[in-house]
Amino acid sequence: MSKLWKGRTDAKTSKLADEFNSSVKVDKRMYKEDIEGSIAHVAMLSRCNIITKNDEKLIIAGLKKILLDIENGKLKINDKSEDIHMFIEETLTKKIGNVGKKLHTARSRNDQVALDIRLNIRKEIILIKKDLKKLIDVIIIIANKNKNTIMSGFTHLQKAQPITFAHYILSYGMMFKRDIERLSDLYKRVNISPIGACALAGTTYKTDRKYEAKLLKMDGVCENSIDAVSDRDFIVEFASALSIISMHLSRLSEEIIIFSSNEFNYIELSDALTTGSSIMPQKKNSDMAELVRGKTGRVYGNLMNILIVLKGLPLAYNKDMQEDKELIFDSIDTIKNCLNIFIEMLDTMKINAKRMLEDAKTGFINATDLADYLVNKGLTFRDAYKISGQIVNYCIKYNEKNTKILTLENLDIDIYKKYSKCFEKDVYKFIDLETCVKRRGSYGGTSPSNIASQIKFLKKQ
Ligand code: ARG
């Protein structure tokens, strides 16, 4: 294929070099952004009297036709092209003749590719934010249904204190809300136009970069033309924000896997989102959650990969930077897939409230409340903590030797009194799990009124 940059050399590159150099298979997904950018560029050139109105009309009509033909399948993007920018320019000139060659006036592929990837990421940020919002909506529905679903909260994966399932799931809602905020924040730095920086030094033509940026609905222009074509920090930032989303999804995946195991049985995933085993007939595996957890490696890897590609690169453009797109596109696709799987998985998940309550009753998770009871009766927290621990120890020792299982709820008042004279019959009400949950009214805590405010907070976003 003949090269648009033939001149300095005869451009007779080897087949191997052509294949190695080509990025079109990856960057063809930016065809829309490339055409959108070119249309704005031509409009600017004409407004600044660099090309005529008639040339503008011809080129824009040609570009619009190319867009239409790609979208309706009439025009196939040639996988042998060097990249999407070359493909579109070549196709344009083939279609409208020599006037097409004016399109690349006062720009370079360096600022063009920087623009295209910014426009593409801008679009993807909005789509991913929408998916995150949908996920939060599902979380709110689950929380609303489970305000009174008592479960054990964990630290060190050991039963810790009573919480509600609503409180638990809303904690992820808060994380996903911050993920949205992170995307909104980096959007401000993405939506700045590099076009007009040209190769690196700007141009001698009297262009209007701000006008072109305005046509593209961008919020400003890169102030320094070398920076405009050299840095990909916004891609690193995006890859990092996607990695954080992936981390959140992965932690939730891990808990979904644990909670749906036979041993826990707190939740049950819909059959539609689980798989069986090829040999063990009893199996129902949470493959989707496992895959989301596994794909985190890929998303983190892409972030590291981009950082390493950029490390030590001299200014301005270097071909190394072509690698950025394959990596960020992979993170984008992975995160979108994971979010969509999660929306469906949470939406169809069954919550086993009875089992969670039963299990919550066996872990002495109201031991802190027992200590608080004594504090209410005038003991210091440290003394109360010690007594409460001794009582738990008594029950554990007893349970090792007997069939009857002692809990703080069924322990005889006379035994309580052996540990402290302060114990009265009202202790049972005090350490009842429901009371424990209701009493945790400190801001952000697990009480139903707090849950209502947390739902309100999430709904506001
Ligand atoms: N395909 C290239 C990329 O993605 C486009 C920019 C090429 N610029 C150049 N000076 N060769 O980075």
CSV table of C-alpha atoms and ligand atoms in Angstrom, one decimal:
chain,number,residue,atom,x,y,z
A,1,MET,CA,0.0,0.0,0.0
A,2,SER,CA,1.4,3.4,-0.9
A,3,LYS,CA,2.2,5.7,2.1
A,4,LEU,CA,0.9,9.2,2.6
A,5,TRP,CA,4.3,10.1,4.1
A,6,LYS,CA,6.2,8.9,1.0
A,7,GLY,CA,8.8,11.6,0.2
A,8,ARG,CA,11.9,11.5,2.4
A,9,THR,CA,12.1,7.8,1.7
A,10,ASP,CA,10.4,5.8,-1.0
A,11,ALA,CA,8.2,4.3,1.7
A,12,LYS,CA,8.8,0.8,0.5
A,13,THR,CA,8.7,-0.7,4.0
A,14,SER,CA,9.0,-4.5,4.4
A,15,LYS,CA,5.9,-6.5,4.9
A,16,LEU,CA,7.0,-7.4,8.4
A,17,ALA,CA,7.6,-3.8,9.3
A,18,ASP,CA,4.2,-2.8,7.9
A,19,GLU,CA,2.5,-5.4,10.1
A,20,PHE,CA,4.6,-4.5,13.1
A,21,ASN,CA,3.9,-0.8,12.7
A,22,SER,CA,0.2,-1.0,12.0
A,23,SER,CA,-2.2,-0.1,14.8
A,24,VAL,CA,-5.4,-0.1,12.8
A,25,LYS,CA,-6.8,-3.3,14.3
A,26,VAL,CA,-6.8,-1.6,17.7
A,27,ASP,CA,-7.4,2.1,16.9
A,28,LYS,CA,-10.2,1.5,14.3
A,29,ARG,CA,-12.7,1.8,17.2
A,30,MET,CA,-11.8,5.5,17.2
A,31,TYR,CA,-13.2,6.1,13.6
A,32,LYS,CA,-16.0,8.2,14.9
A,33,GLU,CA,-13.8,10.4,17.0
A,34,ASP,CA,-11.3,10.7,14.1
A,35,ILE,CA,-14.0,11.9,11.7
A,36,GLU,CA,-15.5,14.2,14.3
A,37,GLY,CA,-12.1,15.8,14.9
A,38,SER,CA,-11.5,16.2,11.2
A,39,ILE,CA,-14.8,17.9,10.6
A,40,ALA,CA,-14.0,20.4,13.4
A,41,HIS,CA,-10.6,20.9,12.0
A,42,VAL,CA,-11.8,21.6,8.5
A,43,ALA,CA,-14.5,24.0,9.9
A,44,MET,CA,-11.7,25.9,11.7
A,45,LEU,CA,-9.4,26.0,8.7
A,46,SER,CA,-12.2,27.5,6.6
A,47,ARG,CA,-13.2,30.0,9.3
A,48,CYS,CA,-9.6,31.1,9.5
A,49,ASN,CA,-9.4,31.4,5.7
A,50,ILE,CA,-6.8,28.7,5.4
A,51,ILE,CA,-9.0,26.8,3.0
A,52,THR,CA,-12.1,28.0,1.1
A,53,LYS,CA,-15.7,27.5,2.1
A,54,ASN,CA,-16.2,25.3,-0.9
A,55,ASP,CA,-13.3,23.0,0.1
A,56,GLU,CA,-14.8,22.9,3.6
A,57,LYS,CA,-18.1,21.7,2.1
A,58,LEU,CA,-16.6,19.1,-0.1
A,59,ILE,CA,-14.3,17.7,2.7
A,60,ILE,CA,-17.1,17.6,5.3
A,61,ALA,CA,-19.5,15.9,2.9
A,62,GLY,CA,-16.8,13.3,2.1
A,63,LEU,CA,-16.1,12.7,5.8
A,64,LYS,CA,-19.8,12.4,6.6
A,65,LYS,CA,-20.2,9.9,3.8
A,66,ILE,CA,-17.3,7.8,5.1
A,67,LEU,CA,-18.9,7.8,8.6
A,68,LEU,CA,-22.2,6.7,7.2
A,69,ASP,CA,-20.6,4.0,5.1
A,70,ILE,CA,-18.6,2.6,8.0
A,71,GLU,CA,-21.7,2.6,10.2
A,72,ASN,CA,-23.9,0.9,7.7
A,73,GLY,CA,-21.3,-1.6,6.7
A,74,LYS,CA,-20.6,-0.4,3.2
A,75,LEU,CA,-17.1,0.6,4.0
A,76,LYS,CA,-14.8,-1.9,5.7
A,77,ILE,CA,-11.8,-0.5,7.5
A,78,ASN,CA,-8.8,-2.0,5.9
A,79,ASP,CA,-6.8,-3.9,8.4
A,80,LYS,CA,-3.7,-3.4,6.3
A,81,SER,CA,-3.8,0.4,6.8
A,82,GLU,CA,-1.2,1.9,9.0
A,83,ASP,CA,-3.7,3.3,11.4
A,84,ILE,CA,-7.3,4.7,11.5
A,85,HIS,CA,-6.1,8.3,10.7
A,86,MET,CA,-4.3,7.2,7.5
A,87,PHE,CA,-7.2,5.0,6.5
A,88,ILE,CA,-9.8,7.8,6.7
A,89,GLU,CA,-7.6,10.4,5.0
A,90,GLU,CA,-6.7,8.0,2.2
A,91,THR,CA,-10.4,7.0,1.7
A,92,LEU,CA,-11.4,10.7,1.7
A,93,THR,CA,-8.9,11.5,-1.1
A,94,LYS,CA,-10.0,8.5,-3.1
A,95,LYS,CA,-13.6,9.7,-2.7
A,96,ILE,CA,-13.3,13.4,-3.3
A,97,GLY,CA,-10.0,13.8,-5.1
A,98,ASN,CA,-7.2,16.2,-4.5
A,99,VAL,CA,-9.1,18.6,-2.3
A,100,GLY,CA,-9.0,15.8,0.4
A,101,LYS,CA,-5.3,16.3,0.7
A,102,LYS,CA,-6.0,19.7,2.3
A,103,LEU,CA,-7.5,18.1,5.4
A,104,HIS,CA,-4.1,17.6,7.0
A,105,THR,CA,-3.2,21.3,6.8
A,106,ALA,CA,-2.0,22.7,10.2
A,107,ARG,CA,-2.2,19.4,12.0
A,108,SER,CA,-0.1,16.3,12.5
A,109,ARG,CA,-1.0,12.8,13.4
A,110,ASN,CA,0.6,13.5,16.8
A,111,ASP,CA,-2.0,16.0,17.8
A,112,GLN,CA,-4.7,14.1,15.9
A,113,VAL,CA,-4.1,10.9,17.8
A,114,ALA,CA,-4.0,12.8,21.1
A,115,LEU,CA,-7.3,14.4,20.3
A,116,ASP,CA,-8.9,11.1,19.2
A,117,ILE,CA,-8.0,9.2,22.3
A,118,ARG,CA,-9.2,12.1,24.5
A,119,LEU,CA,-12.6,12.2,22.7
A,120,ASN,CA,-12.8,8.4,23.0
A,121,ILE,CA,-12.0,8.4,26.7
A,122,ARG,CA,-14.4,11.2,27.3
A,123,LYS,CA,-17.2,9.1,25.8
A,124,GLU,CA,-16.2,6.0,27.7
A,125,ILE,CA,-16.1,7.9,31.0
A,126,ILE,CA,-19.8,8.8,30.6
A,127,LEU,CA,-20.7,5.2,29.7
A,128,ILE,CA,-18.9,3.8,32.7
A,129,LYS,CA,-20.4,6.3,35.0
A,130,LYS,CA,-23.8,5.3,33.8
A,131,ASP,CA,-23.0,1.6,34.6
A,132,LEU,CA,-21.8,2.5,38.0
A,133,LYS,CA,-25.0,4.5,38.6
A,134,LYS,CA,-27.0,1.4,37.6
A,135,LEU,CA,-25.0,-0.7,40.0
A,136,ILE,CA,-25.7,1.8,42.8
A,137,ASP,CA,-29.4,1.7,42.0
A,138,VAL,CA,-29.4,-2.1,42.5
A,139,ILE,CA,-27.5,-1.7,45.7
A,140,ILE,CA,-30.1,0.8,47.0
A,141,ILE,CA,-32.9,-1.6,46.2
A,142,ILE,CA,-31.2,-4.4,48.1
A,143,ALA,CA,-30.5,-2.1,51.0
A,144,ASN,CA,-34.1,-1.0,51.2
A,145,LYS,CA,-35.2,-4.6,51.4
A,146,ASN,CA,-32.7,-5.6,54.0
A,147,LYS,CA,-32.8,-2.8,56.6
A,148,ASN,CA,-33.7,-5.4,59.2
A,149,THR,CA,-31.7,-8.3,57.9
A,150,ILE,CA,-29.3,-9.0,60.7
A,151,MET,CA,-25.9,-10.5,60.0
A,152,SER,CA,-22.5,-10.7,61.4
A,153,GLY,CA,-20.0,-8.1,60.4
A,154,PHE,CA,-16.5,-9.4,60.1
A,155,THR,CA,-12.9,-8.3,60.8
A,156,HIS,CA,-10.0,-10.6,60.0
A,157,LEU,CA,-12.8,-12.7,58.5
A,158,GLN,CA,-13.9,-13.5,62.0
A,159,LYS,CA,-17.3,-12.7,63.3
A,160,ALA,CA,-17.1,-9.2,64.9
A,161,GLN,CA,-20.3,-7.3,65.5
A,162,PRO,CA,-23.9,-7.4,64.4
A,163,ILE,CA,-24.8,-5.3,61.4
A,164,THR,CA,-27.5,-5.4,58.8
A,165,PHE,CA,-27.1,-6.6,55.3
A,166,ALA,CA,-28.2,-3.2,54.2
A,167,HIS,CA,-25.3,-1.6,56.0
A,168,TYR,CA,-22.9,-4.1,54.5
A,169,ILE,CA,-24.0,-3.7,50.9
A,170,LEU,CA,-24.3,0.1,51.2
A,171,SER,CA,-20.6,0.3,52.1
A,172,TYR,CA,-19.9,-0.8,48.5
A,173,GLY,CA,-22.4,1.7,47.3
A,174,MET,CA,-20.2,4.4,48.9
A,175,MET,CA,-17.1,3.0,47.1
A,176,PHE,CA,-18.9,3.0,43.7
A,177,LYS,CA,-20.0,6.5,44.4
A,178,ARG,CA,-16.4,7.6,44.9
A,179,ASP,CA,-15.5,5.8,41.7
A,180,ILE,CA,-18.0,8.0,39.9
A,181,GLU,CA,-16.5,11.1,41.5
A,182,ARG,CA,-13.0,10.0,40.4
A,183,LEU,CA,-14.2,9.7,36.8
A,184,SER,CA,-15.9,13.0,36.9
A,185,ASP,CA,-12.8,14.6,38.2
A,186,LEU,CA,-10.5,13.2,35.6
A,187,TYR,CA,-13.0,14.1,32.9
A,188,LYS,CA,-12.0,17.7,33.5
A,189,ARG,CA,-8.4,16.9,32.5
A,190,VAL,CA,-9.4,14.6,29.6
A,191,ASN,CA,-11.7,17.1,27.9
A,192,ILE,CA,-9.0,19.6,26.9
A,193,SER,CA,-8.0,19.9,23.3
A,194,PRO,CA,-4.5,19.1,22.0
A,195,ILE,CA,-5.4,19.7,18.4
A,196,GLY,CA,-3.4,22.5,16.7
A,197,ALA,CA,-0.3,21.6,18.6
A,198,CYS,CA,0.7,19.9,15.3
A,199,ALA,CA,3.9,17.8,15.4
A,200,LEU,CA,5.1,19.5,18.6
A,201,ALA,CA,5.9,23.2,18.0
A,202,GLY,CA,2.6,24.6,16.8
A,203,THR,CA,2.1,26.0,13.3
A,204,THR,CA,2.8,29.0,11.2
A,205,TYR,CA,-0.8,29.1,9.9
A,206,LYS,CA,-3.1,31.5,11.7
A,207,THR,CA,-5.3,28.8,13.3
A,208,ASP,CA,-7.9,29.2,16.0
A,209,ARG,CA,-7.4,26.3,18.4
A,210,LYS,CA,-10.0,27.6,20.9
A,211,TYR,CA,-12.6,27.7,18.2
A,212,GLU,CA,-11.8,24.2,17.2
A,213,ALA,CA,-12.0,23.0,20.8
A,214,LYS,CA,-15.4,24.7,21.2
A,215,LEU,CA,-16.7,22.9,18.1
A,216,LEU,CA,-15.7,19.7,19.8
A,217,LYS,CA,-17.4,20.7,23.0
A,218,MET,CA,-14.1,20.6,24.9
A,219,ASP,CA,-13.6,22.7,27.9
A,220,GLY,CA,-10.3,24.3,26.9
A,221,VAL,CA,-7.0,23.8,25.0
A,222,CYS,CA,-3.6,22.4,26.1
A,223,GLU,CA,-1.5,25.4,26.9
A,224,ASN,CA,1.8,24.0,25.7
A,225,SER,CA,2.0,22.3,22.3
A,226,ILE,CA,4.9,20.0,23.4
A,227,ASP,CA,2.9,18.8,26.4
A,228,ALA,CA,-0.2,18.4,24.2
A,229,VAL,CA,1.4,15.8,22.0
A,230,SER,CA,3.7,14.2,24.6
A,231,ASP,CA,1.8,13.4,27.7
A,232,ARG,CA,-0.6,10.6,28.3
A,233,ASP,CA,-1.1,11.3,32.0
A,234,PHE,CA,-4.9,11.4,31.5
A,235,ILE,CA,-4.7,7.8,30.2
A,236,VAL,CA,-2.7,6.7,33.3
A,237,GLU,CA,-5.3,8.5,35.5
A,238,PHE,CA,-8.1,6.7,33.7
A,239,ALA,CA,-6.4,3.3,33.9
A,240,SER,CA,-5.9,4.0,37.6
A,241,ALA,CA,-9.5,5.0,38.2
A,242,LEU,CA,-10.5,1.8,36.4
A,243,SER,CA,-8.1,-0.2,38.6
A,244,ILE,CA,-9.8,1.1,41.7
A,245,ILE,CA,-13.2,0.1,40.3
A,246,SER,CA,-11.7,-3.3,39.6
A,247,MET,CA,-10.4,-3.5,43.2
A,248,HIS,CA,-13.8,-2.7,44.6
A,249,LEU,CA,-15.5,-5.2,42.3
A,250,SER,CA,-12.9,-7.8,43.2
A,251,ARG,CA,-13.4,-7.4,47.0
A,252,LEU,CA,-17.2,-7.7,46.5
A,253,SER,CA,-16.6,-10.8,44.3
A,254,GLU,CA,-14.5,-12.4,47.0
A,255,GLU,CA,-17.4,-12.0,49.5
A,256,ILE,CA,-20.0,-13.2,47.1
A,257,ILE,CA,-17.9,-16.3,46.6
A,258,ILE,CA,-17.5,-16.8,50.3
A,259,PHE,CA,-21.1,-15.9,51.2
A,260,SER,CA,-22.5,-18.3,48.6
A,261,SER,CA,-20.4,-21.2,49.8
A,262,ASN,CA,-22.2,-24.1,51.6
A,263,GLU,CA,-20.5,-23.2,54.8
A,264,PHE,CA,-21.9,-19.6,54.8
A,265,ASN,CA,-25.0,-19.9,52.6
A,266,TYR,CA,-25.8,-16.2,53.3
A,267,ILE,CA,-26.7,-15.6,49.6
A,268,GLU,CA,-27.6,-17.6,46.6
A,269,LEU,CA,-26.7,-16.6,43.1
A,270,SER,CA,-29.2,-17.0,40.3
A,271,ASP,CA,-28.6,-20.2,38.3
A,272,ALA,CA,-28.3,-18.0,35.2
A,273,LEU,CA,-25.0,-16.6,36.6
A,274,THR,CA,-23.4,-19.8,37.9
A,275,THR,CA,-21.9,-22.8,36.3
A,276,GLY,CA,-21.8,-26.5,37.1
A,277,SER,CA,-18.9,-28.9,37.2
A,278,SER,CA,-18.1,-31.4,34.5
A,279,ILE,CA,-17.7,-34.2,37.0
A,280,MET,CA,-19.3,-33.2,40.4
A,281,PRO,CA,-23.0,-33.1,40.0
A,282,GLN,CA,-23.7,-31.2,43.2
A,283,LYS,CA,-21.7,-28.1,42.2
A,284,LYS,CA,-22.9,-24.6,41.6
A,285,ASN,CA,-19.9,-22.5,41.1
A,286,SER,CA,-19.8,-18.7,41.2
A,287,ASP,CA,-17.7,-18.4,38.1
A,288,MET,CA,-18.8,-14.9,37.2
A,289,ALA,CA,-17.6,-13.5,40.5
A,290,GLU,CA,-14.4,-15.4,40.2
A,291,LEU,CA,-13.8,-14.1,36.7
A,292,VAL,CA,-14.4,-10.5,37.9
A,293,ARG,CA,-11.9,-11.1,40.7
A,294,GLY,CA,-9.5,-12.6,38.2
A,295,LYS,CA,-9.8,-9.9,35.6
A,296,THR,CA,-8.5,-7.4,38.2
A,297,GLY,CA,-5.1,-8.7,37.4
A,298,ARG,CA,-5.5,-7.7,33.8
A,299,VAL,CA,-6.8,-4.2,34.7
A,300,TYR,CA,-3.9,-3.6,37.2
A,301,GLY,CA,-1.5,-5.0,34.6
A,302,ASN,CA,-2.7,-2.5,32.0
A,303,LEU,CA,-2.1,0.4,34.4
A,304,MET,CA,1.5,-0.8,35.2
A,305,ASN,CA,2.0,-1.4,31.5
A,306,ILE,CA,1.1,2.1,30.5
A,307,LEU,CA,3.2,3.6,33.2
A,308,ILE,CA,6.2,1.6,32.1
A,309,VAL,CA,5.7,2.5,28.4
A,310,LEU,CA,5.8,6.2,29.4
A,311,LYS,CA,8.7,5.9,31.8
A,312,GLY,CA,11.8,7.7,30.5
A,313,LEU,CA,10.3,8.6,27.1
A,314,PRO,CA,11.9,11.7,25.7
A,315,LEU,CA,9.6,14.5,24.5
A,316,ALA,CA,7.7,14.8,22.3
A,317,TYR,CA,5.9,12.0,20.4
A,318,ASN,CA,7.5,8.6,20.2
A,319,LYS,CA,5.9,5.6,18.6
A,320,ASP,CA,6.0,3.8,21.9
A,321,MET,CA,2.9,5.7,22.7
A,322,GLN,CA,0.9,3.8,20.2
A,323,GLU,CA,0.8,1.0,22.8
A,324,ASP,CA,-1.4,3.0,25.1
A,325,LYS,CA,-4.6,2.4,23.2
A,326,GLU,CA,-4.6,-1.4,23.3
A,327,LEU,CA,-4.1,-1.3,27.1
A,328,ILE,CA,-6.7,1.3,27.9
A,329,PHE,CA,-9.2,-0.2,25.6
A,330,ASP,CA,-8.8,-3.5,27.3
A,331,SER,CA,-9.3,-2.0,30.7
A,332,ILE,CA,-12.4,-0.1,29.4
A,333,ASP,CA,-14.0,-3.3,27.9
A,334,THR,CA,-13.1,-5.4,30.9
A,335,ILE,CA,-14.6,-2.9,33.4
A,336,LYS,CA,-17.8,-2.5,31.4
A,337,ASN,CA,-18.2,-6.3,31.2
A,338,CYS,CA,-17.6,-6.7,34.9
A,339,LEU,CA,-20.0,-3.9,35.8
A,340,ASN,CA,-22.8,-5.4,33.6
A,341,ILE,CA,-22.3,-8.8,35.0
A,342,PHE,CA,-22.4,-7.4,38.5
A,343,ILE,CA,-25.6,-5.4,37.9
A,344,GLU,CA,-27.3,-8.7,36.8
A,345,MET,CA,-25.7,-10.7,39.6
A,346,LEU,CA,-26.7,-8.5,42.4
A,347,ASP,CA,-30.2,-7.9,40.9
A,348,THR,CA,-31.0,-11.6,40.9
A,349,MET,CA,-29.2,-12.6,44.0
A,350,LYS,CA,-31.3,-14.3,46.8
A,351,ILE,CA,-30.5,-13.2,50.4
A,352,ASN,CA,-30.9,-15.8,53.0
A,353,ALA,CA,-31.9,-13.7,56.0
A,354,LYS,CA,-32.8,-16.6,58.2
A,355,ARG,CA,-29.4,-18.3,57.8
A,356,MET,CA,-27.6,-15.0,58.4
A,357,LEU,CA,-29.4,-14.5,61.6
A,358,GLU,CA,-28.9,-18.0,62.8
A,359,ASP,CA,-25.2,-17.7,62.1
A,360,ALA,CA,-25.0,-14.3,63.8
A,361,LYS,CA,-26.3,-15.9,67.0
A,362,THR,CA,-23.4,-18.3,67.3
A,363,GLY,CA,-20.4,-16.0,67.2
A,364,PHE,CA,-20.7,-14.0,70.5
A,365,ILE,CA,-20.9,-11.0,68.3
A,366,ASN,CA,-22.8,-9.1,71.0
A,367,ALA,CA,-19.8,-9.4,73.4
A,368,THR,CA,-19.0,-5.8,72.9
A,369,ASP,CA,-22.6,-5.0,73.8
A,370,LEU,CA,-22.3,-7.1,76.9
A,371,ALA,CA,-19.3,-4.9,77.9
A,372,ASP,CA,-21.3,-1.8,77.1
A,373,TYR,CA,-24.0,-3.1,79.4
A,374,LEU,CA,-21.6,-3.1,82.3
A,375,VAL,CA,-20.3,0.3,81.4
A,376,ASN,CA,-23.9,1.5,81.6
A,377,LYS,CA,-24.0,0.1,85.1
A,378,GLY,CA,-20.9,2.1,86.1
A,379,LEU,CA,-17.9,-0.1,85.3
A,380,THR,CA,-15.0,1.2,83.2
A,381,PHE,CA,-14.8,-0.1,79.7
A,382,ARG,CA,-11.6,-2.0,80.3
A,383,ASP,CA,-13.0,-3.8,83.3
A,384,ALA,CA,-16.2,-4.5,81.5
A,385,TYR,CA,-14.3,-5.8,78.5
A,386,LYS,CA,-12.4,-8.3,80.6
A,387,ILE,CA,-15.5,-9.6,82.3
A,388,SER,CA,-17.3,-10.0,79.0
A,389,GLY,CA,-14.3,-11.9,77.6
A,390,GLN,CA,-14.3,-14.2,80.6
A,391,ILE,CA,-18.0,-15.0,80.1
A,392,VAL,CA,-17.4,-15.7,76.4
A,393,ASN,CA,-14.6,-18.0,77.4
A,394,TYR,CA,-16.8,-19.8,79.9
A,395,CYS,CA,-19.4,-20.5,77.2
A,396,ILE,CA,-16.8,-21.7,74.7
A,397,LYS,CA,-15.3,-24.1,77.3
A,398,TYR,CA,-18.8,-25.3,78.2
A,399,ASN,CA,-19.7,-25.8,74.5
A,400,GLU,CA,-16.6,-28.0,73.9
A,401,LYS,CA,-17.9,-30.5,76.4
A,402,ASN,CA,-21.7,-30.4,76.1
A,403,THR,CA,-24.4,-30.8,73.5
A,404,LYS,CA,-26.4,-27.8,74.6
A,405,ILE,CA,-24.9,-24.7,73.0
A,406,LEU,CA,-24.5,-21.7,75.4
A,407,THR,CA,-24.7,-18.3,73.9
A,408,LEU,CA,-24.8,-14.9,75.7
A,409,GLU,CA,-28.5,-14.9,75.0
A,410,ASN,CA,-29.3,-18.2,76.8
A,411,LEU,CA,-26.7,-18.1,79.6
A,412,ASP,CA,-28.3,-18.3,83.0
A,413,ILE,CA,-28.5,-15.0,85.0
A,414,ASP,CA,-27.0,-16.8,88.0
A,415,ILE,CA,-23.9,-17.5,86.0
A,416,TYR,CA,-23.8,-13.9,84.8
A,417,LYS,CA,-24.0,-12.8,88.4
A,418,LYS,CA,-20.9,-14.9,89.3
A,419,TYR,CA,-18.9,-12.6,87.0
A,420,SER,CA,-20.4,-9.3,88.2
A,421,LYS,CA,-23.0,-8.3,90.6
A,422,CYS,CA,-24.1,-5.6,88.2
A,423,PHE,CA,-25.9,-8.1,85.9
A,424,GLU,CA,-29.7,-8.0,86.1
A,425,LYS,CA,-32.4,-9.7,83.9
A,426,ASP,CA,-32.4,-6.6,81.6
A,427,VAL,CA,-29.1,-7.8,80.2
A,428,TYR,CA,-31.0,-10.1,77.8
A,429,LYS,CA,-32.9,-7.3,76.1
A,430,PHE,CA,-29.7,-5.2,76.0
A,431,ILE,CA,-27.7,-7.9,74.1
A,432,ASP,CA,-30.5,-9.0,71.8
A,433,LEU,CA,-29.0,-8.7,68.3
A,434,GLU,CA,-31.9,-6.5,67.1
A,435,THR,CA,-31.3,-4.1,70.0
A,436,CYS,CA,-27.6,-4.1,69.4
A,437,VAL,CA,-28.2,-3.0,65.8
A,438,LYS,CA,-30.8,-0.4,66.7
A,439,ARG,CA,-28.5,1.1,69.4
A,440,ARG,CA,-25.6,1.7,66.9
A,441,GLY,CA,-26.9,5.2,66.1
A,442,SER,CA,-23.6,6.9,65.8
A,443,TYR,CA,-23.3,8.7,62.5
A,444,GLY,CA,-22.6,6.2,59.7
A,445,GLY,CA,-23.4,3.2,62.0
A,446,THR,CA,-25.7,0.3,61.4
A,447,SER,CA,-28.9,1.5,63.0
A,448,PRO,CA,-32.0,1.6,60.7
A,449,SER,CA,-32.2,5.4,60.9
A,450,ASN,CA,-28.5,5.6,59.7
A,451,ILE,CA,-29.3,3.2,56.9
A,452,ALA,CA,-32.1,5.5,55.8
A,453,SER,CA,-29.7,8.5,55.7
A,454,GLN,CA,-27.1,6.5,53.8
A,455,ILE,CA,-29.6,5.5,51.2
A,456,LYS,CA,-30.6,9.1,50.9
A,457,PHE,CA,-27.0,10.2,50.5
A,458,LEU,CA,-26.4,7.7,47.7
A,459,LYS,CA,-29.7,8.6,45.9
A,460,LYS,CA,-28.6,12.2,45.8
A,461,GLN,CA,-25.7,11.5,43.4
B,1,ARG,N1,-0.9,5.3,15.2
B,1,ARG,C1,-0.2,6.3,15.9
B,1,ARG,C2,-0.4,6.2,17.4
B,1,ARG,O1,-1.3,5.6,17.8
B,1,ARG,C3,-0.6,7.7,15.4
B,1,ARG,C4,0.4,8.7,15.5
B,1,ARG,C5,1.5,8.5,14.6
B,1,ARG,N2,2.5,9.6,14.6
B,1,ARG,C6,3.7,9.5,14.1
B,1,ARG,N3,4.4,10.5,14.2
B,1,ARG,N4,4.1,8.4,13.6
B,1,ARG,O2,0.4,6.7,18.2
